[in-house]
Short mmCIF file of C-alpha atoms in Angstrom, two decimals:
data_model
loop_
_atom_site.label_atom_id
_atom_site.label_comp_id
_atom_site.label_asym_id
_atom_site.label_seq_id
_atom_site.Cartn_x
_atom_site.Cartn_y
_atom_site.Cartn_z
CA UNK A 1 -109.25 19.27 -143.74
CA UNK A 2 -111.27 18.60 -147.16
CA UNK A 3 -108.76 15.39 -147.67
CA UNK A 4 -108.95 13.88 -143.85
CA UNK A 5 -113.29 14.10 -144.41
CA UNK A 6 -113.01 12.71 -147.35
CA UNK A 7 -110.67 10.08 -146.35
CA UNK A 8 -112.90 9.24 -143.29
CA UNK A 9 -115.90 9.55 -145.11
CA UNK A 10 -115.02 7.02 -147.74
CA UNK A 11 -113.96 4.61 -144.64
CA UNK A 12 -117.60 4.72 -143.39
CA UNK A 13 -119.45 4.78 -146.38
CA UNK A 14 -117.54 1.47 -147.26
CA UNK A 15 -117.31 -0.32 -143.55
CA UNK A 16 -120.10 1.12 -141.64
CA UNK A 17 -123.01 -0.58 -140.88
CA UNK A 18 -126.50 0.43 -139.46
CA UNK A 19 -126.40 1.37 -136.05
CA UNK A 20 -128.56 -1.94 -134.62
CA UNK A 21 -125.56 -4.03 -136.54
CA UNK A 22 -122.32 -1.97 -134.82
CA UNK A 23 -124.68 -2.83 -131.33
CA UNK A 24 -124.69 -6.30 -131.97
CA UNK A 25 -121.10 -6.66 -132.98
CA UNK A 26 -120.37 -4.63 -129.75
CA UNK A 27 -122.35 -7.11 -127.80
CA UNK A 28 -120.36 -9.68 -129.49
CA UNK A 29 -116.82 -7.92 -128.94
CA UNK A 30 -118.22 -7.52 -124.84
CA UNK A 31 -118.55 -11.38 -124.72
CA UNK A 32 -115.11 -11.91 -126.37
CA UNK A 33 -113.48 -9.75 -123.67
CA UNK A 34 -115.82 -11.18 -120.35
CA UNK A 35 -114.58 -14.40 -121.62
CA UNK A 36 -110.95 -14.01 -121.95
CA UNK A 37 -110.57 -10.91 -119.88
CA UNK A 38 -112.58 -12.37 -117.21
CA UNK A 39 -112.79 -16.12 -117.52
CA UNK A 40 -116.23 -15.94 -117.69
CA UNK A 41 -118.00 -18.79 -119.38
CA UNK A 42 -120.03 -18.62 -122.67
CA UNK A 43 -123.11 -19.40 -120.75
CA UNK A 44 -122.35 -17.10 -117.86
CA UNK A 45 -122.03 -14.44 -120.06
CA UNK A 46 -125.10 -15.22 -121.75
CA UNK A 47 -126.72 -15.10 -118.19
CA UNK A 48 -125.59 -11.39 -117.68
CA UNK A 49 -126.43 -10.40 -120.84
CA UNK A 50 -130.44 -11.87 -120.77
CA UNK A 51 -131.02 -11.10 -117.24
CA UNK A 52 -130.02 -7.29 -117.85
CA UNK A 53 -131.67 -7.29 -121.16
CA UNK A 54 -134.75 -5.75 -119.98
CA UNK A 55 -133.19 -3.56 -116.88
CA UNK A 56 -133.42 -0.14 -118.79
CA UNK A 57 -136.65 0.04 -119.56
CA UNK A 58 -137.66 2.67 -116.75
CA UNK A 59 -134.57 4.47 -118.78
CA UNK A 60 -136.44 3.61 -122.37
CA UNK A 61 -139.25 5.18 -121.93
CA UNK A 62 -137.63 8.38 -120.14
CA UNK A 63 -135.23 8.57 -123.62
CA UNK A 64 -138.04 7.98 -125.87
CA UNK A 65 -140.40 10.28 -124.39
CA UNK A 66 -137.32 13.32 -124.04
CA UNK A 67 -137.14 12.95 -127.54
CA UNK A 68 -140.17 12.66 -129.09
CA UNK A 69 -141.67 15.47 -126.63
CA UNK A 70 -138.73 17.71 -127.44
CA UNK A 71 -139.48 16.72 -131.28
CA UNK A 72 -143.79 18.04 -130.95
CA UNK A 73 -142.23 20.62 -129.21
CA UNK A 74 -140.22 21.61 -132.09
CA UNK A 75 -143.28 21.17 -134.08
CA UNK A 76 -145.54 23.39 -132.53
CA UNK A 77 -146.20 26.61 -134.51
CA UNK A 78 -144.82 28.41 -132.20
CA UNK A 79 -141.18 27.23 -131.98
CA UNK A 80 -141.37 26.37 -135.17
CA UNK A 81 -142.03 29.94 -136.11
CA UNK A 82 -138.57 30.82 -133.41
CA UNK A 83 -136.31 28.71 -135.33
CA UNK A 84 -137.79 30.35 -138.91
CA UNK A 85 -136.67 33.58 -137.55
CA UNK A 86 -133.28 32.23 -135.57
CA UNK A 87 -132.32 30.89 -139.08
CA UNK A 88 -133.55 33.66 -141.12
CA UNK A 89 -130.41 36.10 -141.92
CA UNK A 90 -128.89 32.83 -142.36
CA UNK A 91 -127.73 32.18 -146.30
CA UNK A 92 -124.52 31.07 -147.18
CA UNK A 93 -123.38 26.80 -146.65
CA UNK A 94 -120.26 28.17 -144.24
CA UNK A 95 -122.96 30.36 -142.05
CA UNK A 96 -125.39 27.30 -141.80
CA UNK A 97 -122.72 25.27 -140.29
CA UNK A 98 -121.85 27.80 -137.92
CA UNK A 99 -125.43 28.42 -136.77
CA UNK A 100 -126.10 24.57 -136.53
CA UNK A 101 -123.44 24.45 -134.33
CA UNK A 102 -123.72 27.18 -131.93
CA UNK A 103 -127.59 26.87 -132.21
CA UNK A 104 -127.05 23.13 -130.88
CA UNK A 105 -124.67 24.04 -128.18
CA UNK A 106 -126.58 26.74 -126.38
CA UNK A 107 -129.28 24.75 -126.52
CA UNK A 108 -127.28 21.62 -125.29
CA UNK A 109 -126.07 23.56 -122.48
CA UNK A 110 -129.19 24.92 -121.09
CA UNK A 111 -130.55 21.16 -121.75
CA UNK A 112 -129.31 18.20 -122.97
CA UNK A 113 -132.60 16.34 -124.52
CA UNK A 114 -133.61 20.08 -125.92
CA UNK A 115 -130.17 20.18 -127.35
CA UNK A 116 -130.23 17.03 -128.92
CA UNK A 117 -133.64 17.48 -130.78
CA UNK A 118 -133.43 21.35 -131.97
CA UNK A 119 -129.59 20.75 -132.91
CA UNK A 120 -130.91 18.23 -136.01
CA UNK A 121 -134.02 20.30 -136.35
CA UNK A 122 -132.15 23.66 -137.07
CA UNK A 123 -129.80 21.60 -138.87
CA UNK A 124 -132.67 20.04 -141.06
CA UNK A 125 -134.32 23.51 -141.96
CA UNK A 126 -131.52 25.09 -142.94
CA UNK A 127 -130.83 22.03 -145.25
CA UNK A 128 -134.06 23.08 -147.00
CA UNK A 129 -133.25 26.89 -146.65
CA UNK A 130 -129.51 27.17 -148.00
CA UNK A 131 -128.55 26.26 -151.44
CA UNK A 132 -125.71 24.28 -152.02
CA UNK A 133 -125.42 22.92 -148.47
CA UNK A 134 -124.32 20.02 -147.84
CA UNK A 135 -126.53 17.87 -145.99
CA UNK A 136 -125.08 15.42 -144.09
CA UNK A 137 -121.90 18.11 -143.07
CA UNK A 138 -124.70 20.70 -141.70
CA UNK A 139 -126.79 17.37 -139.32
CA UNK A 140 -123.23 16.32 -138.38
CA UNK A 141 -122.89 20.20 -137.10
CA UNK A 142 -126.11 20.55 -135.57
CA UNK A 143 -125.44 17.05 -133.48
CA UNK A 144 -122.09 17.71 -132.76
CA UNK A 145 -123.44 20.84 -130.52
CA UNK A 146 -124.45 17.80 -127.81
CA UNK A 147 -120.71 17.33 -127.07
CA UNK A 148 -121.23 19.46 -123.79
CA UNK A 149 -124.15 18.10 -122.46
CA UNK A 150 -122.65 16.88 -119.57
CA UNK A 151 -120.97 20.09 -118.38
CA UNK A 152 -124.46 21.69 -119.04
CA UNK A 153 -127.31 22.72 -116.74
CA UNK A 154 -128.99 18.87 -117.00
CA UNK A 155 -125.15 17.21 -116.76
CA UNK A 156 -125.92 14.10 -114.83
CA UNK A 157 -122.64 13.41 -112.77
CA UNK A 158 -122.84 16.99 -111.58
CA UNK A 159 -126.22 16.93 -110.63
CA UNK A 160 -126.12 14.00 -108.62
CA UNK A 161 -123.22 13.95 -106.64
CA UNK A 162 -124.75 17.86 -106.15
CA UNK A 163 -128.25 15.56 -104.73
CA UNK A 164 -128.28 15.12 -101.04
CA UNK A 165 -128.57 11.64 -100.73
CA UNK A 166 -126.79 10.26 -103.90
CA UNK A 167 -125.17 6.95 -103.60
CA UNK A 168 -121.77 8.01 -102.62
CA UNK A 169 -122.28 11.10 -100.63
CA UNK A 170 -120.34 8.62 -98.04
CA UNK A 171 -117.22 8.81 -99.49
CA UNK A 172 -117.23 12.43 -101.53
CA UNK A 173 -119.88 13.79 -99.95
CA UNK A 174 -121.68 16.51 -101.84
CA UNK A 175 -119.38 18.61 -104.17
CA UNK A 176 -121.34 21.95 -104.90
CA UNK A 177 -122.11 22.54 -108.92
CA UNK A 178 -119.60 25.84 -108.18
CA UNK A 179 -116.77 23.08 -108.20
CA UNK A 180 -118.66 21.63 -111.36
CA UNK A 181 -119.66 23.07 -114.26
CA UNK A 182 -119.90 26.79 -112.75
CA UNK A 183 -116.06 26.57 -111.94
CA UNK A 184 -113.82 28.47 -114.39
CA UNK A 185 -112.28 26.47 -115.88
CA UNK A 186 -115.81 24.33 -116.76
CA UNK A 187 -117.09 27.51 -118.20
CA UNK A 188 -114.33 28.59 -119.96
CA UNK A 189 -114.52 24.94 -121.61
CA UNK A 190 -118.01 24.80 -122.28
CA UNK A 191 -117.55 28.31 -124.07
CA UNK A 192 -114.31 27.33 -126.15
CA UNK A 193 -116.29 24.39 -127.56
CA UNK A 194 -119.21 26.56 -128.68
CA UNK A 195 -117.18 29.05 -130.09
CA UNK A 196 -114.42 27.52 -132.43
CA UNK A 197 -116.19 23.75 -132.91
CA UNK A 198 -118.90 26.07 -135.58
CA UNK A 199 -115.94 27.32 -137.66
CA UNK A 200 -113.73 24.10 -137.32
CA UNK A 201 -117.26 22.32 -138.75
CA UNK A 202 -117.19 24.88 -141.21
CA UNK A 203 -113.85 24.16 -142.56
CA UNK A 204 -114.87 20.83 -143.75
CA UNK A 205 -117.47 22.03 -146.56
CA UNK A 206 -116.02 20.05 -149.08
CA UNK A 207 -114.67 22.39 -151.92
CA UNK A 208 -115.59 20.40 -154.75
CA UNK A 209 -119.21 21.20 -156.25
CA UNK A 210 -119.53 17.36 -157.07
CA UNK A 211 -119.26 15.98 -153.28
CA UNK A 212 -121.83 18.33 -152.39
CA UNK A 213 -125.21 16.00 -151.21
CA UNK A 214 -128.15 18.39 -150.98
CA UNK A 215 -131.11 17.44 -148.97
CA UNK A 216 -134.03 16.32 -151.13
CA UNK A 217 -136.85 18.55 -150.95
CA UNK A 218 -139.69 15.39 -150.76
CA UNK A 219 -137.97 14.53 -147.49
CA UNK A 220 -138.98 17.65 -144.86
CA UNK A 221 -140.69 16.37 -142.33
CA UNK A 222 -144.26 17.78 -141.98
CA UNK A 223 -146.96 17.59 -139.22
CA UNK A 224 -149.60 15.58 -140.99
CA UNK A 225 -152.73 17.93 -140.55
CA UNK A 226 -156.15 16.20 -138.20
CA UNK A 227 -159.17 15.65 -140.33
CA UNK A 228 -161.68 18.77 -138.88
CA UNK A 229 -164.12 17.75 -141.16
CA UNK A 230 -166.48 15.84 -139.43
CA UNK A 231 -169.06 17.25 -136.71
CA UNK A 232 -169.70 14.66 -134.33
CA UNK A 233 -169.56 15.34 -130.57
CA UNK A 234 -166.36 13.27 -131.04
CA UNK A 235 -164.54 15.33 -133.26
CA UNK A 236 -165.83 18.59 -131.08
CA UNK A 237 -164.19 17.06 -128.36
CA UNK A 238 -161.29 16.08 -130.28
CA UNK A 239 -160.57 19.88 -131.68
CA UNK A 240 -161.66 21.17 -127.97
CA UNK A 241 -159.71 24.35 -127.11
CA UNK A 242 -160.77 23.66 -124.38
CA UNK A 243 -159.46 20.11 -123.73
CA UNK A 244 -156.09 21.39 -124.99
CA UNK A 245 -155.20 24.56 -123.51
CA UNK A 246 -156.89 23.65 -120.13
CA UNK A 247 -154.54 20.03 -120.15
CA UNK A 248 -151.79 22.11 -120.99
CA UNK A 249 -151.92 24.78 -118.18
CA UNK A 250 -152.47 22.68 -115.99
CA UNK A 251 -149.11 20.66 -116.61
CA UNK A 252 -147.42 23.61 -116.77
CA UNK A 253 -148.61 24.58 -113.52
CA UNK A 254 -147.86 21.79 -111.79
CA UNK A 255 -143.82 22.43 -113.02
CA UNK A 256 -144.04 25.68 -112.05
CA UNK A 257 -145.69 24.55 -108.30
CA UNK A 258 -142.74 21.55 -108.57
CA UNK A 259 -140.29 24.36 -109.40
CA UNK A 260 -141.49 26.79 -106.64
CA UNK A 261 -141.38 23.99 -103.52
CA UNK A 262 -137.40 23.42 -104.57
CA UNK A 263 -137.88 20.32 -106.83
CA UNK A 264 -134.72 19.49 -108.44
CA UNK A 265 -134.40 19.50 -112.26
CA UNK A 266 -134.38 15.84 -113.28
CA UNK A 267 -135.22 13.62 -116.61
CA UNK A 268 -138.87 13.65 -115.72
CA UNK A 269 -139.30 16.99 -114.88
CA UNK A 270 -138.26 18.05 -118.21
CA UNK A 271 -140.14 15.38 -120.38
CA UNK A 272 -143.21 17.29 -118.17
CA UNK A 273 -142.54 20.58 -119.31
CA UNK A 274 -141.82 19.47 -122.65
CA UNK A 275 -144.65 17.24 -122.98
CA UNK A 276 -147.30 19.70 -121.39
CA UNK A 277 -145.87 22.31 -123.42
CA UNK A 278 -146.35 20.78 -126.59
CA UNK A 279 -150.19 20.17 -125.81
CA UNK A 280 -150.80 23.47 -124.47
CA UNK A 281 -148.91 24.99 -127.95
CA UNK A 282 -150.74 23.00 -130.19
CA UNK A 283 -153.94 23.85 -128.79
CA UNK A 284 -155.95 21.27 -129.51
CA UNK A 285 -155.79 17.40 -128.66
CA UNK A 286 -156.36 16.32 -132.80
CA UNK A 287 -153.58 18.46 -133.63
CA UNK A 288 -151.24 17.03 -130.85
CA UNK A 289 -151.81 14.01 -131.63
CA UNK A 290 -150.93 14.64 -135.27
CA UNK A 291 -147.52 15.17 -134.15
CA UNK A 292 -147.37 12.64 -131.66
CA UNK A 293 -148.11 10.19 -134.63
CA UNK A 294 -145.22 11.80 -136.79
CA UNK A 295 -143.02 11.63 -134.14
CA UNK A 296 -143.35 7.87 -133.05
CA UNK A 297 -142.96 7.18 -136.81
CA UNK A 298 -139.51 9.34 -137.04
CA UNK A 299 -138.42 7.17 -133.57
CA UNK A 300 -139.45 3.71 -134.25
CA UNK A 301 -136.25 2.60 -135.10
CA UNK A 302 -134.63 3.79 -132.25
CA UNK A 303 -136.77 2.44 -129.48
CA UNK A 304 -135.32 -1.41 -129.99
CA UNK A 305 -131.89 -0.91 -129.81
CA UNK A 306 -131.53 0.52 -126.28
CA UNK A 307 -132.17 -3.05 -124.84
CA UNK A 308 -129.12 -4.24 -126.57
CA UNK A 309 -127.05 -1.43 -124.69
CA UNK A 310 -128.78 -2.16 -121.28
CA UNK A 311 -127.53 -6.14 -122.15
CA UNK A 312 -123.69 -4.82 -122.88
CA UNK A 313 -123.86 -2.98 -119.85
CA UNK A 314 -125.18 -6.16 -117.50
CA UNK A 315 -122.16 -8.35 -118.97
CA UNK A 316 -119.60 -5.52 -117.93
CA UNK A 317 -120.82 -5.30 -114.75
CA UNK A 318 -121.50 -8.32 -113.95
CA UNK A 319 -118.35 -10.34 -115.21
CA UNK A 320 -116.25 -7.76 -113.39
CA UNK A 321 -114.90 -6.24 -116.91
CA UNK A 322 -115.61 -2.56 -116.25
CA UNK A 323 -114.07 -2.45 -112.90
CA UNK A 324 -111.10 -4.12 -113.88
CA UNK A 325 -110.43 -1.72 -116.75
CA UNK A 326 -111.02 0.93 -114.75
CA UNK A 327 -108.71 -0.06 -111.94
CA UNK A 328 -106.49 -0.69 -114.61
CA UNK A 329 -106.14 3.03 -114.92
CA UNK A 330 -106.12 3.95 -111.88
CA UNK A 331 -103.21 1.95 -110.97
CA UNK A 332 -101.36 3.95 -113.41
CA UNK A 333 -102.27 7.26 -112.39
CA UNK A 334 -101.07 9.84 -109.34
CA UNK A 335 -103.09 12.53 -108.08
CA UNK A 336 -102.32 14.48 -111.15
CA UNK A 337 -102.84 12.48 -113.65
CA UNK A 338 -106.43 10.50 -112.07
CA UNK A 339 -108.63 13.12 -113.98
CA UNK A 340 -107.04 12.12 -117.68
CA UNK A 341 -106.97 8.78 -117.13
CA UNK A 342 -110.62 8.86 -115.79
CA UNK A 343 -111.34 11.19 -119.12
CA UNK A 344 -110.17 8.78 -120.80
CA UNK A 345 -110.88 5.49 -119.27
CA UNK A 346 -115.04 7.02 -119.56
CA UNK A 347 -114.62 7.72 -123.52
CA UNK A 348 -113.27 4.34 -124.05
CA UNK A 349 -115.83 2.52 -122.06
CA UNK A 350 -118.75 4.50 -123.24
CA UNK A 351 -118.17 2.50 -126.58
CA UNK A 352 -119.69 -0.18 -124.86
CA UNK A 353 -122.16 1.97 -122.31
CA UNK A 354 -123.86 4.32 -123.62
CA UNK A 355 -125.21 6.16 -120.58
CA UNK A 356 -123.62 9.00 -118.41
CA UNK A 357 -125.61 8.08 -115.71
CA UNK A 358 -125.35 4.23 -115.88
CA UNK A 359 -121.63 4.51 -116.74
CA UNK A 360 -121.52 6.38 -113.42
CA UNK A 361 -122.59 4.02 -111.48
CA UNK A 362 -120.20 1.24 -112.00
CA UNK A 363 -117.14 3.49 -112.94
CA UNK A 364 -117.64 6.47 -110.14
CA UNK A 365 -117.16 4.05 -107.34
CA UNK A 366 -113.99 2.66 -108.63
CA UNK A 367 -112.57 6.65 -109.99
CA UNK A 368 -113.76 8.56 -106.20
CA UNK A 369 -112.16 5.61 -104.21
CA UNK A 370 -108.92 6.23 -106.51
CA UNK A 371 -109.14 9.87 -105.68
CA UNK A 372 -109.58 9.49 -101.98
CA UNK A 373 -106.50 7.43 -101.87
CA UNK A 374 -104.11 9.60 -103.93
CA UNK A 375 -105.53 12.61 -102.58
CA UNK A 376 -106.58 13.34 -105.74
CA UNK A 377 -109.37 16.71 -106.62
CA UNK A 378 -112.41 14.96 -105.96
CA UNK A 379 -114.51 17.46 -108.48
CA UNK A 380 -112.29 17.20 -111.25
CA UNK A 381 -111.52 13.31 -111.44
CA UNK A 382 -115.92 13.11 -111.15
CA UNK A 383 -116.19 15.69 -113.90
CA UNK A 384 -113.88 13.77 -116.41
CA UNK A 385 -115.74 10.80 -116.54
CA UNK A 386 -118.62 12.58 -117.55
CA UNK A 387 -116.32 14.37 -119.99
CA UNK A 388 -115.15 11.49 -121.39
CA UNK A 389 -118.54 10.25 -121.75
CA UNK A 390 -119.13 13.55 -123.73
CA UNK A 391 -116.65 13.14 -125.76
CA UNK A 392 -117.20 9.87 -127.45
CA UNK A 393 -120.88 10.30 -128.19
CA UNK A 394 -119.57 12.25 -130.68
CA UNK A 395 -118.86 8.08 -132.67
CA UNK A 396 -121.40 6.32 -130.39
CA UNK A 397 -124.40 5.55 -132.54
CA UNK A 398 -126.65 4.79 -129.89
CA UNK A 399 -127.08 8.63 -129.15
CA UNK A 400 -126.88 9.62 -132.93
CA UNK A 401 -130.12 7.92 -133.47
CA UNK A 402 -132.52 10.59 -133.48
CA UNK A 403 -130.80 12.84 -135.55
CA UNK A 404 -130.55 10.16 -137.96
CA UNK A 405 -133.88 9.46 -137.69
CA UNK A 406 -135.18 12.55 -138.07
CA UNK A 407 -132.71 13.68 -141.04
CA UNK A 408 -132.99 10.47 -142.87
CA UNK A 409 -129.90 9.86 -143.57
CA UNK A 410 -127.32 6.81 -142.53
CA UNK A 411 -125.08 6.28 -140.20
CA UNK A 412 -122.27 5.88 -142.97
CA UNK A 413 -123.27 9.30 -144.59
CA UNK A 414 -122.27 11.29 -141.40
CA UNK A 415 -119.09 9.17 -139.29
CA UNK A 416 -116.45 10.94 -141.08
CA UNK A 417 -117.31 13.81 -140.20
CA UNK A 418 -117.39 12.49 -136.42
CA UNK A 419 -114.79 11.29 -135.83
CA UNK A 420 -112.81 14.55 -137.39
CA UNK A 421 -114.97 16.42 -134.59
CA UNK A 422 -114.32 13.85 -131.89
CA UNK A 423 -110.28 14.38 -132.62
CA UNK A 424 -110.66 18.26 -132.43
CA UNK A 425 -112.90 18.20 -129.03
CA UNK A 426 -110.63 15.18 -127.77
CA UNK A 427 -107.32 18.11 -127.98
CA UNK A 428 -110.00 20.66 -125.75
CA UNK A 429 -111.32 18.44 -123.35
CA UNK A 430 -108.00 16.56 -122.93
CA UNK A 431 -106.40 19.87 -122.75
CA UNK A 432 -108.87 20.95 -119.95
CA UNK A 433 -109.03 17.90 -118.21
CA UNK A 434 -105.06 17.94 -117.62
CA UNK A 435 -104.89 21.47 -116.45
CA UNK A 436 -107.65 21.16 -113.63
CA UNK A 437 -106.00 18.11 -112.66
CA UNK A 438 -102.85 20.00 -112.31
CA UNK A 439 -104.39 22.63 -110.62
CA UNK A 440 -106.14 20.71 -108.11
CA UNK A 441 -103.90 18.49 -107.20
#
């Protein structure tokens, strides 16, 4: 295992670039394939690309805000204190990779954009905690926890084809989350992954002292600390218990009204627990704020690069490109086989689109028309393109942006260990995928 992460590892570090530069080559590589795949023109192409440019932005700011509330969150001195003590008996490199792992995949499971913030944050403290870690081994762990987001509690394709309403309830109608991720054999995934991925992590702590990359002490991100010194009426206001417990509650009381009446759990809800959470826990507006200004710092980078994903995704839609590959493996399959090739078909195209839920909606037309005709298990074929989704965001450096961000380190210093995880979880979820299709079929 030490020689394939080393192997890998040496790949990146040479050939890896920053993740804005692998977006715009992927842009470029899109074009290539509208054009010949397609026949779409140069300046076609460029139309779908510029017109769609902008079309996430609703989706931005819903992303930015998950992560930088889950990140004050983190902060607060409460949670902070949690993970202190989750990490505490904690003290040997092999048992930090194991908690960053398992730590990350609860947490994933019970919510995604939770999940994908404590994961690195665990990961980062115990960085700081254990001697002789390696650092960019125990951030690779505590991200690789997010690989079961989607057959989590906030999974996207579950919950909406669960929604009354959703855009193809007319030809799938609603399929119950007991057929989703509370069937057997989604659980008995989910659980698999969360207990063997920590010790297969674990087995790649390089053995060699000298390949060992300890985090830098001068790098722990701190919450810079409000200036109280001043006694203006402004600064009262600003340091207001008042202000910041009473803005607080009363979030947190609308989400528990919202939760009472039936609302569903969606994106927004939880940036409004998360958000109202983090001002109620820090108590006071300055201090808030504090973190608010750490955390925009620690996320500038990624804000910019979404649009470039939203533009790949308008020149695959609208050149045709994703439907055709899609139907390209449909034609192949039978009513056995639909769920792999959707698995698959989803991990190979979320390269390109980055987004369970806008993946959905181009390839979950094409995949539930597919499974009508070959009388194919409905649930299962739905569930594997969100699997496959999964599955490569494990390489897809548009979602491991804010744990680099956070940890400081590159995009190079972490790959090889991806894409060692992505083969392992690619034998479990392939393995599951192919026996529910079996069994449904």
């Amino acid at each position: 295992m030490n020689t394939l992460a080393n192997f890998f590892m040496r790949i990146m570090s040479r050939y890896m670039p920053d993740p804005l530069v692998v977006a715009i080559i992927l842009t470029a590589l899109t074009i290539v394939f509208a054009m010949l795949g397609q026949g779409s023109g140069f300046l076609e192409v460029t139309q779908y690309w510029g017109t769609d440019f902008w079309s996430l932005l609703a989706f931005t700011m819903q992303m930015t805000i998950i992560l930088l509330a889950g990140y004050i969150l983190a902060r607060t001195p409460l949670v902070n204190w949690l993970m202190d003590k989750l990490i505490a008996p904690v003290t040997t490199p092999r048992g930090a990779i194991i908690a960053a792992t398992m730590i990350a995949g609860v947490a994933t499971w019970m919510n995604w954009g939770f999940g994908l913030v404590i994961g690195t944050l665990i990961a980062q403290k115990l960085g700081h905690k254990v001697k002789g870690l390696h650092y960019p081994l125990v951030i690779a762990a505590g991200y690789s926890g997010f690989a079961i987001y989607g057959i989590g509690l906030s999974g996207s394709v579950p919950l909406l084809i669960n929604t009354p309403g959703h855009f193809l309830e007319g030809t799938i109608g609603l399929v119950p989350l007991s057929e989703t991720i509370f069937s057997p054999i989604m659980l008995i995934t989910s659980a698999l992954v969360v207990l063997t991925l920590p010790f297969f992590n674990a087995m790649l702590l390089p053995k060699d002292p000298a390949d060992i990359k300890e985090v830098n002490a001068a790098e722990q991100a701190q919450v810079t600390e409000p200036d109280t010194s001043r006694d203006s009426i402004a600064e009262k206001l600003n340091n207001s218990v008042i202000i910041g417990v009473g803005t607080g509650l009363f979030g947190v009381l609308y989400a528990v009204q919202y939760l009472w009446n039936g609302g569903a759990i969606t994106l927004n809800f939880v940036n409004t627990v998360f958000l109202f959470l983090g001002i109620l826990l820090f108590v006071t507006p300055n201090r808030f704020l504090a973190a608010l200004n750490d955390g925009v710092k620690i996320l500038g980078g990624v804000i910019i690069q979404y649009p470039f994903y939203a533009g790949i995704l308008g020149i695959l839609s609208g050149s045709g490109l994703i439907v055709t590959f899609a139907s390209w493996f449909v034609s192949i399959s039978t009513a056995e086989t639909l769920p792999i090739w959707s698995f698959i078909s989803a991990g190979l195209i979320n390269i390109f689109v980055p987004s369970g839920g806008g993946q959905w909606v181009i390839q979950g037309p094409v995949m539930m028309e597919a499974a009508r005709q070959l009388d194919a298990p409905i649930a299962a074929t739905a569930v594997a393109v969100q699997i496959g989704d999964q599955w490569t965001n494990m390489v897809q450096p548009f979602w491991l942006l804010p744990a680099l961000a956070i940890s400081g380190l590159k995009l190079r210093d972490i790959m090889g260990y991806m894409v060692l995880i992505l083969l392992y979880l690619g034998v479990i979820f392939g393995g599951a995928v192919a026996i529910w299709g079996q069994m449904g079929a």
